[in-house]
Short mmCIF file of C-alpha atoms in Angstrom, two decimals:
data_model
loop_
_atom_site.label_atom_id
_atom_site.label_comp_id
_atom_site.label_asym_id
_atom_site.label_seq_id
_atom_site.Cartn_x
_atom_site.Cartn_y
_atom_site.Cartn_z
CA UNK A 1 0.00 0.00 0.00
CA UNK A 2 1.26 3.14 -1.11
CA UNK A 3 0.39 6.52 1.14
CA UNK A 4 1.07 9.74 0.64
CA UNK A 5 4.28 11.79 2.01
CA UNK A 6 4.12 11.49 5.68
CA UNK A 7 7.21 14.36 5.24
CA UNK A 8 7.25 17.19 8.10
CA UNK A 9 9.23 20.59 8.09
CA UNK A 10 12.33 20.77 10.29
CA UNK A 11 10.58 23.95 11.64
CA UNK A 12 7.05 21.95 12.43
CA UNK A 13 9.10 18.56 13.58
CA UNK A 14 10.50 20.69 16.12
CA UNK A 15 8.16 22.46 17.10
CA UNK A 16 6.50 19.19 18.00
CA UNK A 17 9.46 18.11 20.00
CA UNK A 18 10.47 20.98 21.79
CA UNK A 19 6.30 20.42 23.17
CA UNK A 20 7.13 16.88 23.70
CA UNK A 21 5.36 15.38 20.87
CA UNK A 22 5.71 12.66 18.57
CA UNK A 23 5.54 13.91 14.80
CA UNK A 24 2.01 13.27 13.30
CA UNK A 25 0.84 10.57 11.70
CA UNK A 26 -0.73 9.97 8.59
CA UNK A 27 -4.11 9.76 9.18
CA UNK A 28 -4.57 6.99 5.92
CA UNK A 29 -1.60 5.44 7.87
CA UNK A 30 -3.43 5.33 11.02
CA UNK A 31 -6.64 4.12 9.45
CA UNK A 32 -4.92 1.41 7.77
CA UNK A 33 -3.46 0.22 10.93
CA UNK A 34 -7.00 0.59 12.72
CA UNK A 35 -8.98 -0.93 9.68
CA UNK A 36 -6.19 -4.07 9.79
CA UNK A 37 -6.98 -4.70 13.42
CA UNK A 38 -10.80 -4.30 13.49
CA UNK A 39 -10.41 -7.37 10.68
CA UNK A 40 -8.37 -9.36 13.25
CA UNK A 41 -10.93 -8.99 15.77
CA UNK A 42 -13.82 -9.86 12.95
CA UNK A 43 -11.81 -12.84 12.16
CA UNK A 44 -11.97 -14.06 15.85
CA UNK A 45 -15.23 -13.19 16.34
CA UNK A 46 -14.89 -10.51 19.11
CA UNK A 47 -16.54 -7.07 19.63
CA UNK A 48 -12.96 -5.12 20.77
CA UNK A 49 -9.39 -5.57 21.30
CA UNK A 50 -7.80 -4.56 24.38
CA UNK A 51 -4.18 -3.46 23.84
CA UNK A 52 -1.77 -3.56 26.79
CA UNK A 53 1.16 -0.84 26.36
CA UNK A 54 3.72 -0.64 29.32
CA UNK A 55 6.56 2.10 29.09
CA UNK A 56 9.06 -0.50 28.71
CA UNK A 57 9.68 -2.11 25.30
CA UNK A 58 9.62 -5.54 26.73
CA UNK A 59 6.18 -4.33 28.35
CA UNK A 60 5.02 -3.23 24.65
CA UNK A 61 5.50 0.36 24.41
CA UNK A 62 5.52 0.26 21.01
CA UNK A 63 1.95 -0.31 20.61
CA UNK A 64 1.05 3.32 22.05
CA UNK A 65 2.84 4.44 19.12
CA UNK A 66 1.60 2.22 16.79
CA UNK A 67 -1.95 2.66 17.18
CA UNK A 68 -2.12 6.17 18.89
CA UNK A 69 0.50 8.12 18.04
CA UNK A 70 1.59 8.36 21.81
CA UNK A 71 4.95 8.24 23.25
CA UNK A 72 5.51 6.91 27.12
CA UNK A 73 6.74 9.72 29.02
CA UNK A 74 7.80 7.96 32.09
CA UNK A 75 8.87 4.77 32.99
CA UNK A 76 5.83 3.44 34.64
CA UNK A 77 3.25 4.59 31.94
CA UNK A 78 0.65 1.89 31.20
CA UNK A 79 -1.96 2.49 28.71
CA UNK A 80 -5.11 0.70 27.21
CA UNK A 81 -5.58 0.62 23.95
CA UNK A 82 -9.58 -0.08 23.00
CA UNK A 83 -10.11 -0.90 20.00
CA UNK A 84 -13.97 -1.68 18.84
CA UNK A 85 -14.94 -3.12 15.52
CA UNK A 86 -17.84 -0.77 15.33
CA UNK A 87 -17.05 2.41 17.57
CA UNK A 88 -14.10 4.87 17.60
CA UNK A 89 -10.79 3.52 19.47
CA UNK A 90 -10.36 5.22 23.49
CA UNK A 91 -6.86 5.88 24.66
CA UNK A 92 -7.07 4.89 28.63
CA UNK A 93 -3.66 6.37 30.41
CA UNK A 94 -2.49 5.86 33.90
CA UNK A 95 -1.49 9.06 34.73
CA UNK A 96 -3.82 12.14 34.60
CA UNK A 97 -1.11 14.98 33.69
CA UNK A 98 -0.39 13.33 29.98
CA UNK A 99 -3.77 13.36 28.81
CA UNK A 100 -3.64 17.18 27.39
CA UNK A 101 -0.61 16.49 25.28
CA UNK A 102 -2.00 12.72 24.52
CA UNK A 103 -5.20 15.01 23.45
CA UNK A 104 -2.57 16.69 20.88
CA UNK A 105 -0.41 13.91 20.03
CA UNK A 106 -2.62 10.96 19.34
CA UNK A 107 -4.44 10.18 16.54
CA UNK A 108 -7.58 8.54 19.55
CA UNK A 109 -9.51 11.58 19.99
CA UNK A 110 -11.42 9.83 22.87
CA UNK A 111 -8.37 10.11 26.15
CA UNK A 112 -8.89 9.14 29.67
CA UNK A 113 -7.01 8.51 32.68
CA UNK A 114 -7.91 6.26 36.25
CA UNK A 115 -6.12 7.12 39.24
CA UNK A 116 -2.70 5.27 39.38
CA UNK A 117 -1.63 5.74 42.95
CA UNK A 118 -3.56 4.81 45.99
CA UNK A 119 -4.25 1.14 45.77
CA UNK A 120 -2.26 -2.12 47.08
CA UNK A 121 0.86 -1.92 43.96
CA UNK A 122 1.55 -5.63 44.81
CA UNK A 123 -2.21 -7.57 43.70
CA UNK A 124 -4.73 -7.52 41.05
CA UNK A 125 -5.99 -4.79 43.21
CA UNK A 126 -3.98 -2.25 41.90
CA UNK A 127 -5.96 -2.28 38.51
CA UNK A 128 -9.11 -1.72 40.11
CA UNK A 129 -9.55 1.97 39.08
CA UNK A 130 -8.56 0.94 35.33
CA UNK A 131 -10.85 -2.06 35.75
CA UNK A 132 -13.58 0.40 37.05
CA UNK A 133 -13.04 3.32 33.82
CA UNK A 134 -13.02 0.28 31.66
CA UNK A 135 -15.87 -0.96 32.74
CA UNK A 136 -17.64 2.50 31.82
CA UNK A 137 -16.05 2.69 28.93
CA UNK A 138 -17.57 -0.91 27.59
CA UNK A 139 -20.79 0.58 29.02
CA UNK A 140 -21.18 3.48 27.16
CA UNK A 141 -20.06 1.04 24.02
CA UNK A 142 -22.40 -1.38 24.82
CA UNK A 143 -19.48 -3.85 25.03
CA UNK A 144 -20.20 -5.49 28.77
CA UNK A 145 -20.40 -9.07 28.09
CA UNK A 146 -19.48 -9.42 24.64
CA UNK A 147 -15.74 -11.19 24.06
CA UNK A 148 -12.40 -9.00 24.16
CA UNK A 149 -9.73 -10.01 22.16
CA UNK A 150 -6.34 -9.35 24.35
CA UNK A 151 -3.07 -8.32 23.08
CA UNK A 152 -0.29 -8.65 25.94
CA UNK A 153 2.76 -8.68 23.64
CA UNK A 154 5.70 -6.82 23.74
CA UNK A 155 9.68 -7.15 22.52
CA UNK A 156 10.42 -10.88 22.66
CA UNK A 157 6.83 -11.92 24.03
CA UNK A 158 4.66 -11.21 27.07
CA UNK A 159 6.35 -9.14 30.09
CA UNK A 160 3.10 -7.86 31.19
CA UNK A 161 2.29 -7.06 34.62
CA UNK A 162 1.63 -10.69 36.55
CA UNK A 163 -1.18 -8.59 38.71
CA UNK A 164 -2.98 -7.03 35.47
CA UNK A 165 -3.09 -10.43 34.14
CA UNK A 166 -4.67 -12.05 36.90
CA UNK A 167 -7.07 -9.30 36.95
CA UNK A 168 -8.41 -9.71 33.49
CA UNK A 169 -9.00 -13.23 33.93
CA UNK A 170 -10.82 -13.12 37.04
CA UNK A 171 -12.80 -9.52 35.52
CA UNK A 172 -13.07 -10.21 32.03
CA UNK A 173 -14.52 -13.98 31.87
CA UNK A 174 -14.90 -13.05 27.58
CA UNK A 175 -11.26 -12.13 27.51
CA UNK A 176 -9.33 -14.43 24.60
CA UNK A 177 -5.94 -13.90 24.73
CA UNK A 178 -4.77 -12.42 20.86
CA UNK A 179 -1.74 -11.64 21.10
CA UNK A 180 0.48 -13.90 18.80
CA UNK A 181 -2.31 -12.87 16.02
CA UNK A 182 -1.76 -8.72 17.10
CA UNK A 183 2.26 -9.18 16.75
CA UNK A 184 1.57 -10.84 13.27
CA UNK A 185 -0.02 -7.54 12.02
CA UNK A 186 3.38 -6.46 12.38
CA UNK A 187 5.16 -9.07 10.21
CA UNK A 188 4.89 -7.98 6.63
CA UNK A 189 5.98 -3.85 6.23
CA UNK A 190 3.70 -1.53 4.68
CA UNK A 191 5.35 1.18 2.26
CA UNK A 192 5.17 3.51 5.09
CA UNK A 193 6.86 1.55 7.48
CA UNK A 194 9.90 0.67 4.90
CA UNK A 195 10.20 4.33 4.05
CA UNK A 196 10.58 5.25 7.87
CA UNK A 197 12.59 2.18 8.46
CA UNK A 198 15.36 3.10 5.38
CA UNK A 199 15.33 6.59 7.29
CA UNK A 200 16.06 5.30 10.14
CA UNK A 201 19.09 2.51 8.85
CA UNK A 202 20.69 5.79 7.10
CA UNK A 203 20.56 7.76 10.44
CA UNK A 204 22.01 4.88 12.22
CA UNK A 205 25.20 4.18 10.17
CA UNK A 206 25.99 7.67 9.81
CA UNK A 207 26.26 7.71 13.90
CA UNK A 208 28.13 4.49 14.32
CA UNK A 209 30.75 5.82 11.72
CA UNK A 210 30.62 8.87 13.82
CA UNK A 211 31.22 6.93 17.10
CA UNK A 212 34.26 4.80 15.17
CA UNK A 213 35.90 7.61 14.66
CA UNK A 214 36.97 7.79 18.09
CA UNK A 215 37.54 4.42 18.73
CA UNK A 216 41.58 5.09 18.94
CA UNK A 217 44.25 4.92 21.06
CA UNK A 218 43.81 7.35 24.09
CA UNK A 219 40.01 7.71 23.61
CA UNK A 220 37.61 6.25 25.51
CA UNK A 221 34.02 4.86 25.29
CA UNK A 222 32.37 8.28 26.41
CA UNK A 223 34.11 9.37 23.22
CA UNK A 224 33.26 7.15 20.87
CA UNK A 225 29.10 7.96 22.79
CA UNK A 226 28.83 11.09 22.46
CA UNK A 227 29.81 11.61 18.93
CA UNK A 228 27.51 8.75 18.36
CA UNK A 229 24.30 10.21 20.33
CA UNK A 230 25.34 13.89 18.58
CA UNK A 231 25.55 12.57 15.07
CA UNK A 232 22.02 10.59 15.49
CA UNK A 233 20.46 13.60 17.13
CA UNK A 234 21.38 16.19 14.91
CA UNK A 235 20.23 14.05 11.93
CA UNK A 236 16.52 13.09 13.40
CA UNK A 237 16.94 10.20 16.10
CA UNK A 238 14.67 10.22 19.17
CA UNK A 239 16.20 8.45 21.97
CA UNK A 240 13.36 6.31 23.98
CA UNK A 241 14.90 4.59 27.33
CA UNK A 242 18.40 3.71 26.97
CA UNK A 243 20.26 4.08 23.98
CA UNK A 244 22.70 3.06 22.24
CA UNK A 245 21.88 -0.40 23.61
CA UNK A 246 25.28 -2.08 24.00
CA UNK A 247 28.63 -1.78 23.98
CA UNK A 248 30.70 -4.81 24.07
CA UNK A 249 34.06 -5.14 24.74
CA UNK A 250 36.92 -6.96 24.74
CA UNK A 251 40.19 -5.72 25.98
CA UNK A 252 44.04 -6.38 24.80
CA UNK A 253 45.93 -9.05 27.09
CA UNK A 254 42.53 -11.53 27.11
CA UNK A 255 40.74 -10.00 29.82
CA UNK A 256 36.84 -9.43 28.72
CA UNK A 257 34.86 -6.81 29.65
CA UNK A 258 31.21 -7.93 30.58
CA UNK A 259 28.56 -6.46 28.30
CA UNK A 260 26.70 -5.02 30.85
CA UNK A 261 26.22 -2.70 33.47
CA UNK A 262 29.43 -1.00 32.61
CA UNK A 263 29.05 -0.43 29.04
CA UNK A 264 30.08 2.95 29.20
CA UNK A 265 33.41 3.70 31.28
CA UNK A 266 36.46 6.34 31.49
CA UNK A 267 38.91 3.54 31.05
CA UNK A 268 41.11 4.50 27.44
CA UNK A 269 41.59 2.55 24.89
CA UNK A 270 44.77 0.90 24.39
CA UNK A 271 46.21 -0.61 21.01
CA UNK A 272 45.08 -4.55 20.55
CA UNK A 273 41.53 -3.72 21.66
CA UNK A 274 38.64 -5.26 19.50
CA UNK A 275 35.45 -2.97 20.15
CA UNK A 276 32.20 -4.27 18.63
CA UNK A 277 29.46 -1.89 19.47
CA UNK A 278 25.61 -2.81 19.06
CA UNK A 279 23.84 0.20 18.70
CA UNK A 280 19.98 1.37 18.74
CA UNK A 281 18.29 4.54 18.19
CA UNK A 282 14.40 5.23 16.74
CA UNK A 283 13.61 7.72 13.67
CA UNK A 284 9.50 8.43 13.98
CA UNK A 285 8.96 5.18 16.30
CA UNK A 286 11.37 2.86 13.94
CA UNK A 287 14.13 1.49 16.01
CA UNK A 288 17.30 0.98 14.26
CA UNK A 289 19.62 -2.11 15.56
CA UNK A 290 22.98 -2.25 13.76
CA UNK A 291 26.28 -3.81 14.77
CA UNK A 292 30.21 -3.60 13.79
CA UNK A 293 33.63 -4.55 15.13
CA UNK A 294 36.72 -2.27 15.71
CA UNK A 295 40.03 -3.03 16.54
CA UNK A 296 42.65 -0.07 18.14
CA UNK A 297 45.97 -0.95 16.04
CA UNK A 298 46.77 -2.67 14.06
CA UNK A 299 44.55 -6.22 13.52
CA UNK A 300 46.42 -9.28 14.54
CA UNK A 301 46.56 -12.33 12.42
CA UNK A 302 43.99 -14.30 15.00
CA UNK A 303 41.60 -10.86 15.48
CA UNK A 304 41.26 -10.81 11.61
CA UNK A 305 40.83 -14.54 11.27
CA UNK A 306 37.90 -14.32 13.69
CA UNK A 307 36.04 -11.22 12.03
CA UNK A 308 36.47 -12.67 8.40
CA UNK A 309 34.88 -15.77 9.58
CA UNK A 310 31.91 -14.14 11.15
CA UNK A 311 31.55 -11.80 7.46
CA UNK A 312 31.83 -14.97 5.55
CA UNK A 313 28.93 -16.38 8.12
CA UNK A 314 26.63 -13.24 7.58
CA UNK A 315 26.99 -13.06 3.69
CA UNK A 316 25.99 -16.61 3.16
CA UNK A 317 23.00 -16.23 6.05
CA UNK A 318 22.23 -12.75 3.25
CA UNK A 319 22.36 -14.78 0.55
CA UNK A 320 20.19 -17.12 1.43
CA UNK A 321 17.51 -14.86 3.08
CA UNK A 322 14.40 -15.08 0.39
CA UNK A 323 10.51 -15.79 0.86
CA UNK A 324 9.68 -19.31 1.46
CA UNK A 325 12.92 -20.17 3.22
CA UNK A 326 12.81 -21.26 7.40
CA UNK A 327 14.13 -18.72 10.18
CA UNK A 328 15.92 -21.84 11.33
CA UNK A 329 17.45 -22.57 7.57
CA UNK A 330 19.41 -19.02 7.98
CA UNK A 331 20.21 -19.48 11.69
CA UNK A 332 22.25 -22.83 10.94
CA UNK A 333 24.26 -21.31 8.35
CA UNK A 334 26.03 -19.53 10.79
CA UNK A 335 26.62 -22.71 13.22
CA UNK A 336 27.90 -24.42 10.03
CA UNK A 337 30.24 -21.77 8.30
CA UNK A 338 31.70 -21.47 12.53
CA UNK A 339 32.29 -25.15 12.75
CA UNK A 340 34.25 -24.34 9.31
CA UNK A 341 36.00 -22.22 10.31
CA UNK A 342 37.38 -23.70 13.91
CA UNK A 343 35.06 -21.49 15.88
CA UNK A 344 32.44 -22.99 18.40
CA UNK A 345 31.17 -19.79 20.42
CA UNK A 346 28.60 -18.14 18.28
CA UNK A 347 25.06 -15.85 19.91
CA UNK A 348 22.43 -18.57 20.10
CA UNK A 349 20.64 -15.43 18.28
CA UNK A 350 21.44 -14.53 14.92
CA UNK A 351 19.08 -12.58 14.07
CA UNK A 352 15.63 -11.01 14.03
CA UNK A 353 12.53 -9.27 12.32
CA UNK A 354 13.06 -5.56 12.88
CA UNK A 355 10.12 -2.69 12.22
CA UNK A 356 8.00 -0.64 15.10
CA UNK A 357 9.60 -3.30 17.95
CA UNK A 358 13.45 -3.62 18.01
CA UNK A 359 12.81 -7.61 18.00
CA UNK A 360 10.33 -9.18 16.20
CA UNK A 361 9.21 -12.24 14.84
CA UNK A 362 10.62 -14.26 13.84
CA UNK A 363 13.51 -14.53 15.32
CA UNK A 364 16.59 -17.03 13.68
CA UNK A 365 17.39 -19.17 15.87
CA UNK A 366 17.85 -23.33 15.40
CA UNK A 367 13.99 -23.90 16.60
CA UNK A 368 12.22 -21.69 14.39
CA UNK A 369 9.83 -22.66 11.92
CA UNK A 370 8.65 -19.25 10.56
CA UNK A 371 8.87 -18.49 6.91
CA UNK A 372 10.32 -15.85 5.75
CA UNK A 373 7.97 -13.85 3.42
CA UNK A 374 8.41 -10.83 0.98
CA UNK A 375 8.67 -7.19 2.61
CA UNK A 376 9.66 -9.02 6.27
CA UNK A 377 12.51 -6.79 7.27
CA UNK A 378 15.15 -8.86 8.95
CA UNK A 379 18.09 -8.05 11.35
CA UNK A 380 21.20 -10.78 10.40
CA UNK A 381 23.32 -10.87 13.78
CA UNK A 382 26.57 -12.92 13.59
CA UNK A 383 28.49 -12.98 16.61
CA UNK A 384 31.40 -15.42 17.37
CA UNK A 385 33.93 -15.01 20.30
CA UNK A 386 37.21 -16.74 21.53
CA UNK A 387 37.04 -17.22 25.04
CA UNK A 388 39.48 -14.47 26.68
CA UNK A 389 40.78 -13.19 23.61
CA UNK A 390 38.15 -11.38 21.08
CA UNK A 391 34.57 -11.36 19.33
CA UNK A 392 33.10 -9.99 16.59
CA UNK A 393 30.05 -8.41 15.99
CA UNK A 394 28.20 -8.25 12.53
CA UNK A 395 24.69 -6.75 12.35
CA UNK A 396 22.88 -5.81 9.62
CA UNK A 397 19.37 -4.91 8.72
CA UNK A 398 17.50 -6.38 4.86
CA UNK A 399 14.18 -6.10 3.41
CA UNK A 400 12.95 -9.36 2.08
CA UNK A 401 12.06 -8.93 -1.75
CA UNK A 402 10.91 -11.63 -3.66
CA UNK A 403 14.41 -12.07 -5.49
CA UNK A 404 16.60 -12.05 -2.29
CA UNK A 405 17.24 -9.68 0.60
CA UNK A 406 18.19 -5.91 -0.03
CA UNK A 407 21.04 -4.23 2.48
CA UNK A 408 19.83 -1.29 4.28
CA UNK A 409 22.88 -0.61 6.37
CA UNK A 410 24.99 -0.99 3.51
CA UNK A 411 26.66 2.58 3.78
CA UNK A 412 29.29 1.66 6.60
CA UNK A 413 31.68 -1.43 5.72
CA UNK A 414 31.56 -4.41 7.60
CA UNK A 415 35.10 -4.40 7.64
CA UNK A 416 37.05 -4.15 10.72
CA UNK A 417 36.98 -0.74 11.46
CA UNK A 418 40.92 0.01 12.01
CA UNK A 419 41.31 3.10 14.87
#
């Protein structure tokens, strides 16, 4: 489906940020997303869908964005998303002070807000005053009784709240839980999304470039950050929770570094370092997730033995990424071209679907039996490590087309990037 330009001024873009909102959305965009879901619930056979939205992506934070054009301003935000098959949507927030800019923001013209605070935080009991608006809400839809089709869903499956859970399926007897089928909606990429997507890939290689740049001798992590957060910022990136999202690395004389929670650190590098950085931003609620491998120095034999494995891994996983094939199919290419090559630690991830969620289905790994199908957009992630001495990092982002798989972070090498 083809829309038309969803293109803002610089001027109006900021404007909307500096009054912390999101940049509008196309309203055919928004319809088409509203029109897919009410035939999801028609296809199920229930009146509404209820859409969870926590302020954490594992909690689904995406879906405020996705189907109201809202952005979580705090950590703790929870929102409901209703969506009836024959009434307009209603926004439900937790907290009363963003409901005049979720008034402005979203594309729901119907926002409310229950009283967060003020109830026991640690049982179903601290949804009653959501349970009790809701409840209103189906009222005045003349919903009460009729089944609810539940989406729960957020990055890598369901992290919502045990309590609200519990709730639901004690309050809402007509509750059937949807939320595989909502996640699928997300699966094949509309033009829209691709456009925003490429946008976002573009912005996200020119600020890992950036952030290379100071991946030298005498620098230091905070460096190679804030050229990176700069770069994406001045070009367009928002910066939801924490980003960038890792920094690995692995220092010279075999002693790693964990991952995490000290991914950013004053110590300088030294030469022999190998530096792979994984990196996110978002560009208009499209998450970018790219990855690439330094070394301070020159490579030695062994560091560039390792990262032209892992290359020679993530072009034959590329090559064969086309419709019809099995997320497992590409994940055991990298296991074999590994065992090839005399290496045996590899991610048990290596790779994912990419698009309004930083991980999506499906994701390539051994198990999986999704097939890949035409305008999927698919993260390749090749990582293999030697114990106490090095990894590399490879991460890419393709669209599926139906002759093969089209490189969207193609405009910074995969090449060791020499500091």
């Amino acid at each position: 489906m083809v829309y038309g330009s969803a293109e803002m001024t610089s001027k109006t873009m900021e404007d909307r940020y500096h009054r912390g909102l999101a940049p509008r959305l196309p309203d055919a965009v928004w319809q088409h997303r509203i029109g897919q879901c009410r035939d999801l619930l028609a296809r199920h056979g229930v009146a509404a869908g209820l859409v969870y939205s926590g302020g954490q992506p594992l909690t689904g934070s995406g879906w405020a964005r996705y189907f109201a054009n809202f952005v979580h301003s705090i950590w703790n935000s929870e929102v409901f998303i209703l969506i009836p098959v024959e009434h307009e949507p209603v926004l439900i927030l937790n907290y009363q002070f963003m409901v005049d800019i979720a008034k402005q923001a979203s594309s729901i013209e119907d926002v409310r807000a229950y009283k967060f605070f003020g109830t026991d935080l640690y049982s179903p009991e601290r949804y009653q005053p959501m349970w009790d608006l809701l409840t209103e809400v189906l009222g005045e839809l003349n919903l009460r009784g009729q089944k609810i089709g539940l989406c729960f869903s957020g990055m890598q499956g369901n992290f919502a709240p045990g309590p609200l859970i519990e709730m639901l399926r004690q309050r809402l007897p007509t509750g059937v839980d949807l939320s595989r089928e909502f996640m699928d909606l997300l699966l094949v990429k509309t033009d829209y999304d691709i456009a925003q997507i490429r946008t976002s890939c573009e912005i996200g290689c020119r600020a890992l470039t950036a952030a290379y740049e100071h991946v030298t001798e005498g620098s230091s992590p905070l460096d190679a950050f804030g050229a990176f957060i700069k770069t994406a910022g001045d070009a367009g990136a928002e910066f939801p929770g924490i980003f960038p999202e890792t920094w690995h690395m692995t220092v010279k004389g075999g002693v790693e570094v964990p991952n995490r929670p000290f991914w950013l650190r004053a110590r300088r590098f030294v030469s022999g370092d190998m530096v792979p950085i994984d990196t996110g931003t978002t560009y208009n609620g499209y998450p970018h997730d790219m990855g690439r491998t330094g070394v301070v120095g020159k490579p030695t034999g062994d560091q560039q033995r390792l990262h032209d494995a892992n290359w020679e891994a993530h072009q034959r996983m590329r090559d064969a990424l086309r419709p019809g094939v099995k997320a497992s199919e590409i994940s055991l290419i990298n296991f074999a071209v590994a065992k090839e090559r005399g290496y045996e630690k590899i991610h048990d991830l290596q790779g994912h679907g990419i698009g309004f969620f930083e991980n999506e289905s499906p994701i390539l790994v051994p198990w999986s039996d999704v097939v890949i199908r035409e305008n999927m957009v698919i993260n390749i992630e090749c990582l293999m490590y030697v114990p106490n001495f090095a990894s590399s990092l490879i991460e890419d982002t393709y669209l599926v087309t139906k002759d093969g798989a089209e490189w969207l972070t193609e405009s910074i090498s995969p090449a060791l990037h020499v500091g």
